[in-house]
XYZ file of C-alpha atoms in Angstrom:
397
model
C 79.370 85.486 79.832
C 77.304 84.153 76.769
C 78.565 81.221 75.035
C 80.251 82.186 71.847
C 80.715 78.544 70.457
C 83.128 77.441 67.832
C 81.398 78.636 66.826
C 82.319 82.335 66.211
C 84.568 83.799 63.774
C 88.004 84.935 64.726
C 87.938 88.632 64.815
C 91.591 88.945 64.456
C 93.633 89.092 61.314
C 97.510 89.324 61.213
C 99.237 91.865 61.556
C 97.017 93.042 64.353
C 99.104 91.857 67.328
C 100.383 88.504 68.019
C 101.643 88.264 71.314
C 103.211 85.075 73.051
C 101.181 83.993 75.932
C 104.111 82.953 77.856
C 105.128 85.642 80.588
C 106.522 88.676 78.756
C 107.482 90.734 81.820
C 110.782 88.960 82.340
C 112.439 91.952 80.094
C 116.117 91.676 80.199
C 116.498 88.392 81.904
C 114.703 86.730 79.173
C 115.854 88.603 76.390
C 119.472 88.696 77.399
C 119.407 86.063 80.255
C 121.921 83.475 81.051
C 122.255 80.941 78.251
C 121.689 77.337 78.935
C 120.363 77.750 82.316
C 117.050 75.884 82.012
C 118.094 72.496 80.594
C 118.878 69.330 81.933
C 122.527 68.417 82.764
C 123.924 65.780 80.462
C 125.131 62.620 81.688
C 128.739 63.392 80.893
C 128.784 66.332 83.306
C 129.160 63.741 86.191
C 132.559 63.022 84.700
C 133.574 66.630 84.674
C 135.689 68.310 87.583
C 133.564 69.581 90.430
C 132.624 73.122 90.339
C 133.455 74.961 93.532
C 132.053 78.110 94.486
C 134.398 81.339 93.970
C 133.815 84.909 94.950
C 130.837 84.336 97.269
C 131.143 83.797 100.801
C 128.461 83.011 103.602
C 127.668 86.170 106.149
C 127.884 83.965 109.123
C 126.637 86.995 111.572
C 123.504 87.122 109.457
C 122.578 83.382 109.872
C 118.679 83.209 110.332
C 118.226 86.960 109.248
C 116.617 88.028 105.999
C 117.726 90.930 103.958
C 115.057 93.483 102.776
C 114.983 93.648 99.131
C 113.822 97.110 98.059
C 113.630 98.907 94.858
C 117.096 99.717 93.194
C 118.308 102.107 90.732
C 116.820 102.067 87.366
C 120.257 102.007 85.646
C 123.058 99.888 86.619
C 125.727 97.653 85.191
C 127.239 94.394 86.495
C 130.065 92.229 85.218
C 129.974 88.592 85.891
C 132.206 85.772 85.791
C 130.542 82.642 84.543
C 132.077 79.455 85.432
C 130.985 75.757 84.284
C 132.897 72.386 84.899
C 135.573 71.802 82.316
C 135.167 75.146 80.689
C 137.315 78.303 80.620
C 135.883 81.094 82.828
C 134.259 83.848 80.715
C 132.912 87.391 81.632
C 129.654 89.143 80.799
C 128.525 92.607 81.367
C 124.767 93.588 81.554
C 123.917 97.363 81.511
C 120.440 98.367 81.877
C 118.729 101.828 81.575
C 114.999 101.582 82.574
C 112.490 101.190 81.457
C 113.312 99.864 78.066
C 117.209 100.009 77.214
C 119.657 97.001 77.962
C 122.820 95.642 76.617
C 124.720 92.264 77.429
C 128.281 91.735 76.141
C 130.024 88.239 76.422
C 132.724 86.566 74.380
C 129.992 85.164 71.852
C 127.809 87.859 71.285
C 126.351 91.466 72.007
C 122.439 91.708 72.586
C 120.811 95.065 72.799
C 117.139 95.650 73.622
C 115.049 98.541 73.290
C 111.307 99.062 73.141
C 109.932 96.065 70.982
C 113.428 95.612 69.564
C 116.190 92.741 70.243
C 119.382 92.920 68.361
C 121.768 90.187 68.641
C 125.264 90.586 67.099
C 127.281 87.069 67.128
C 131.052 87.282 67.567
C 131.121 85.639 64.160
C 128.150 86.219 61.561
C 125.772 88.697 60.717
C 123.601 90.904 63.264
C 119.873 89.981 63.535
C 117.054 92.096 64.916
C 113.718 90.832 65.810
C 110.824 92.645 67.411
C 109.660 91.074 70.799
C 106.767 92.391 72.759
C 107.314 95.555 74.832
C 108.572 94.796 78.255
C 110.548 96.613 80.898
C 114.089 95.637 81.329
C 114.987 96.270 85.172
C 114.326 93.174 87.114
C 112.059 94.031 90.112
C 112.240 91.253 92.661
C 111.047 93.506 95.417
C 107.557 93.222 93.738
C 107.221 89.464 94.105
C 109.581 87.781 96.385
C 107.380 88.020 99.399
C 104.497 86.542 97.799
C 106.715 83.844 96.025
C 108.075 82.740 99.403
C 104.546 82.954 100.797
C 103.326 80.461 97.919
C 106.110 78.055 98.178
C 107.742 79.052 95.103
C 110.942 80.330 96.539
C 113.096 79.303 99.655
C 114.655 82.347 101.486
C 117.982 80.855 102.523
C 121.233 82.053 103.576
C 122.868 85.652 103.348
C 126.154 85.917 101.617
C 128.724 88.404 100.132
C 129.415 89.137 96.538
C 131.251 91.890 94.984
C 131.484 93.450 98.410
C 127.965 93.382 98.883
C 125.446 91.432 101.044
C 122.882 89.539 99.097
C 120.047 87.013 100.193
C 119.915 83.757 98.653
C 116.464 82.601 97.221
C 116.234 78.993 95.960
C 113.834 78.267 92.996
C 113.896 76.064 90.156
C 115.615 78.109 87.506
C 117.612 81.246 86.843
C 116.068 84.723 86.460
C 115.952 84.218 82.790
C 113.154 81.904 83.129
C 109.519 83.175 82.438
C 108.238 82.467 85.691
C 109.202 81.548 89.039
C 108.765 77.691 89.919
C 109.594 75.729 93.271
C 112.885 73.944 93.355
C 113.132 70.302 92.834
C 115.028 67.845 95.195
C 118.037 67.564 92.971
C 117.339 70.676 90.709
C 117.522 74.240 91.568
C 119.024 77.632 91.457
C 120.325 79.691 94.148
C 119.718 83.426 93.237
C 121.578 85.948 95.491
C 119.918 89.410 95.389
C 121.228 92.482 97.174
C 119.121 94.866 98.970
C 118.768 97.096 96.035
C 117.298 94.291 93.850
C 120.238 93.636 92.049
C 120.991 89.938 91.138
C 124.764 89.086 91.927
C 124.960 85.481 91.830
C 123.415 82.374 90.335
C 124.159 79.061 91.404
C 122.742 76.169 89.412
C 122.332 72.484 90.401
C 121.247 69.768 88.084
C 121.164 66.073 89.270
C 122.247 67.072 92.742
C 125.523 68.355 90.980
C 126.501 72.118 90.604
C 126.815 72.920 86.946
C 126.877 76.575 86.522
C 128.100 79.782 88.647
C 127.312 83.280 87.332
C 128.978 85.684 90.111
C 129.179 89.423 89.875
C 132.853 90.882 90.041
C 131.961 94.522 89.580
C 128.745 96.310 90.274
C 128.000 99.772 89.184
C 124.716 101.539 90.435
C 123.746 104.555 88.557
C 125.576 106.453 85.970
C 125.188 104.121 83.079
C 125.154 105.757 79.604
C 124.007 103.447 76.806
C 124.929 104.770 73.442
C 122.131 104.664 70.959
C 121.486 101.229 69.463
C 122.867 100.828 66.104
C 120.060 100.528 63.195
C 120.003 97.572 60.858
C 117.640 95.514 58.868
C 115.178 93.765 60.927
C 113.522 90.533 60.358
C 110.184 91.224 59.441
C 107.013 89.334 60.707
C 106.457 87.333 57.436
C 109.962 86.056 58.036
C 109.427 85.191 61.800
C 111.103 88.234 63.256
C 107.810 89.849 64.628
C 106.765 93.253 64.683
C 105.615 96.036 67.195
C 103.631 98.626 65.520
C 101.918 101.779 66.882
C 98.340 102.334 66.190
C 95.908 104.878 66.766
C 94.607 104.540 70.567
C 91.217 105.745 69.642
C 90.426 102.941 67.232
C 89.434 99.883 68.776
C 89.658 96.389 66.799
C 86.808 94.734 65.580
C 84.646 92.388 67.964
C 84.557 92.350 71.739
C 87.169 94.247 73.319
C 88.434 95.498 76.790
C 89.143 98.887 77.759
C 90.153 101.003 80.728
C 87.846 104.189 81.295
C 91.096 105.886 82.279
C 94.831 105.022 82.742
C 95.651 103.472 86.233
C 96.448 105.994 88.897
C 99.515 107.944 88.231
C 100.102 106.515 84.930
C 99.650 107.945 81.328
C 99.292 106.026 78.096
C 102.540 105.914 75.998
C 100.680 104.292 73.220
C 98.681 101.416 71.680
C 100.590 98.836 69.596
C 99.955 95.984 67.347
C 102.613 93.174 68.190
C 103.499 90.151 66.422
C 106.148 88.279 68.471
C 108.715 86.452 66.839
C 107.453 83.064 65.763
C 108.876 80.579 63.224
C 105.322 79.244 62.554
C 104.667 82.583 60.514
C 106.817 81.475 57.681
C 104.800 78.620 57.232
C 101.269 79.133 55.856
C 99.923 75.954 57.269
C 100.995 77.100 60.667
C 99.721 80.686 60.509
C 96.053 79.655 62.044
C 98.231 78.713 65.237
C 99.073 82.251 65.893
C 97.834 84.421 68.714
C 96.630 88.297 68.008
C 96.196 90.614 70.669
C 96.521 94.667 71.263
C 98.558 95.905 73.891
C 98.216 99.296 75.634
C 101.531 100.412 77.348
C 101.227 102.796 80.485
C 104.190 104.541 82.111
C 104.607 106.141 85.394
C 108.258 107.461 85.483
C 110.398 104.129 84.840
C 107.314 101.976 85.925
C 105.641 100.092 83.058
C 102.023 98.627 83.282
C 100.948 96.550 80.141
C 97.294 95.824 79.166
C 97.224 92.913 76.609
C 94.000 91.295 75.002
C 93.252 89.365 72.002
C 92.383 85.836 70.615
C 93.850 82.873 68.985
C 93.414 82.748 65.207
C 92.265 78.970 65.507
C 90.012 79.593 68.202
C 91.892 77.217 70.509
C 92.557 78.158 73.987
C 95.344 80.671 74.317
C 97.185 78.846 77.392
C 96.447 76.361 79.988
C 96.967 76.849 83.695
C 100.489 76.661 84.757
C 101.633 74.440 87.990
C 103.158 77.758 89.393
C 100.335 79.840 88.822
C 97.796 80.827 91.613
C 93.958 81.334 91.128
C 92.893 85.032 91.654
C 89.639 86.833 91.542
C 89.562 89.182 88.564
C 85.889 90.268 89.152
C 82.501 89.751 87.893
C 83.724 90.285 83.941
C 86.338 87.376 84.114
C 85.690 85.539 87.272
C 88.860 83.432 88.289
C 92.318 84.321 86.805
C 95.695 83.369 87.152
C 98.535 84.876 88.886
C 102.157 84.435 87.649
C 105.398 85.662 89.236
C 108.603 86.437 87.567
C 111.516 88.314 88.692
C 110.556 91.041 86.613
C 107.310 91.452 88.040
C 103.810 90.102 88.432
C 101.049 89.058 85.759
C 97.574 88.104 85.780
C 95.818 86.610 83.067
C 92.409 85.289 82.053
C 91.399 82.922 78.883
C 88.362 81.365 77.833
C 87.943 78.010 75.743
C 87.488 80.142 72.649
C 90.870 81.467 72.700
C 90.020 84.765 74.003
C 92.473 86.369 76.628
C 93.729 89.291 78.697
C 96.735 89.798 80.369
C 97.967 92.664 82.971
C 101.606 92.769 83.621
C 104.504 95.205 84.527
C 106.729 96.503 87.086
C 104.039 97.167 89.544
C 102.657 95.467 92.629
C 100.441 92.545 92.815
C 97.612 94.582 93.988
C 97.908 97.039 91.005
C 97.861 94.553 88.425
C 94.657 92.948 90.114
C 93.040 96.339 90.272
C 93.795 97.151 86.689
C 92.465 93.769 85.362
C 89.242 94.420 87.570
C 88.644 97.871 86.035
C 88.596 96.550 82.688
C 85.205 96.760 80.774
C 83.961 95.099 77.684
C 82.877 97.111 74.635
C 81.607 95.802 71.312
C 84.912 96.935 69.627
C 85.374 99.329 66.738
C 85.936 99.571 63.007
C 89.441 97.962 63.364
C 92.875 99.261 64.092
C 94.586 102.140 62.362
C 98.300 101.896 61.959
C 100.567 104.843 62.432
C 103.349 103.004 60.717
C 102.569 100.710 57.804
C 102.638 96.911 58.461
C 105.106 94.652 56.669
C 104.427 90.971 56.425
C 105.928 90.006 53.217
C 109.150 87.830 53.428
């Protein structure tokens, strides 16, 4: 590729699409995942009562075997008990209707997601609504767990029984709410137990060699979940840091070099093209706005499968992202060369970026081979006259 030194003028302008460059395919488990799962345990936790495991027992006859993980239902509900040392046991229910609807209910708040929308209603206080990038809500460990084991990011361990169901324990660093799967550390890990249908029914977290949290299913409903429409309420707009997801004309490309597919991936149809500004506090500060990242996302659907092609630039021409320790190099063909593969419990992502802030990301609830093939099928165009919004953008505070 020709050098475009800093050289070139940024060819994006808010509100084109500002899409966070962290993994977005996490879906429900990021937007409504367990709270407090990723931080280090405080030293005071060593003085708390020892947390013992309840509602989860090893399956002795299955020692040494591995439970096959397949695709499960696109709608289900799980009620968990959440247990921490020195705290009362609470309950949390997560319901999903794929690909985009979900709800989490616990004593402190109710969180609801739909396409490009996250509403949080605390038990005390006003509801807030923000606009995260589009992402499927149904976790798909069947798509990534085999590769994660092969790459040393996950350790397949014992089989257990939770809520009357067999599940396979996979040890990694953090809960399913983390953006990507990383390998466990000697004194810090999470054991995630997943049923044959791909349903997470237990998380057992260890910090500093000591168990600090158990999230264990007590009731599982597969299918038949009916989520009522999500209530409407005022949304925090992009200028206030709440982000936006706005449909644009799929036939109008943004200015400057742009990457397109000549046809939808096999079996998929285009749901739409979107300008996305993810929630980011920096947009409320004029001095920080040039650190924003802008992109244009095409969302493809195949039944309840979702595949998203996202491409854009950083506004200040800095590199959009650095390689991550858990990432793995992959060949994205002659246009991009080497890219990076990231795995999350929601599915795979491949991404590419250059030193001038240009980037491409392909992710979704599809196989690793499909995201790779989609990335390789992209071709470069000189771009178009600019995006045409189907809904008017709002940036004013």
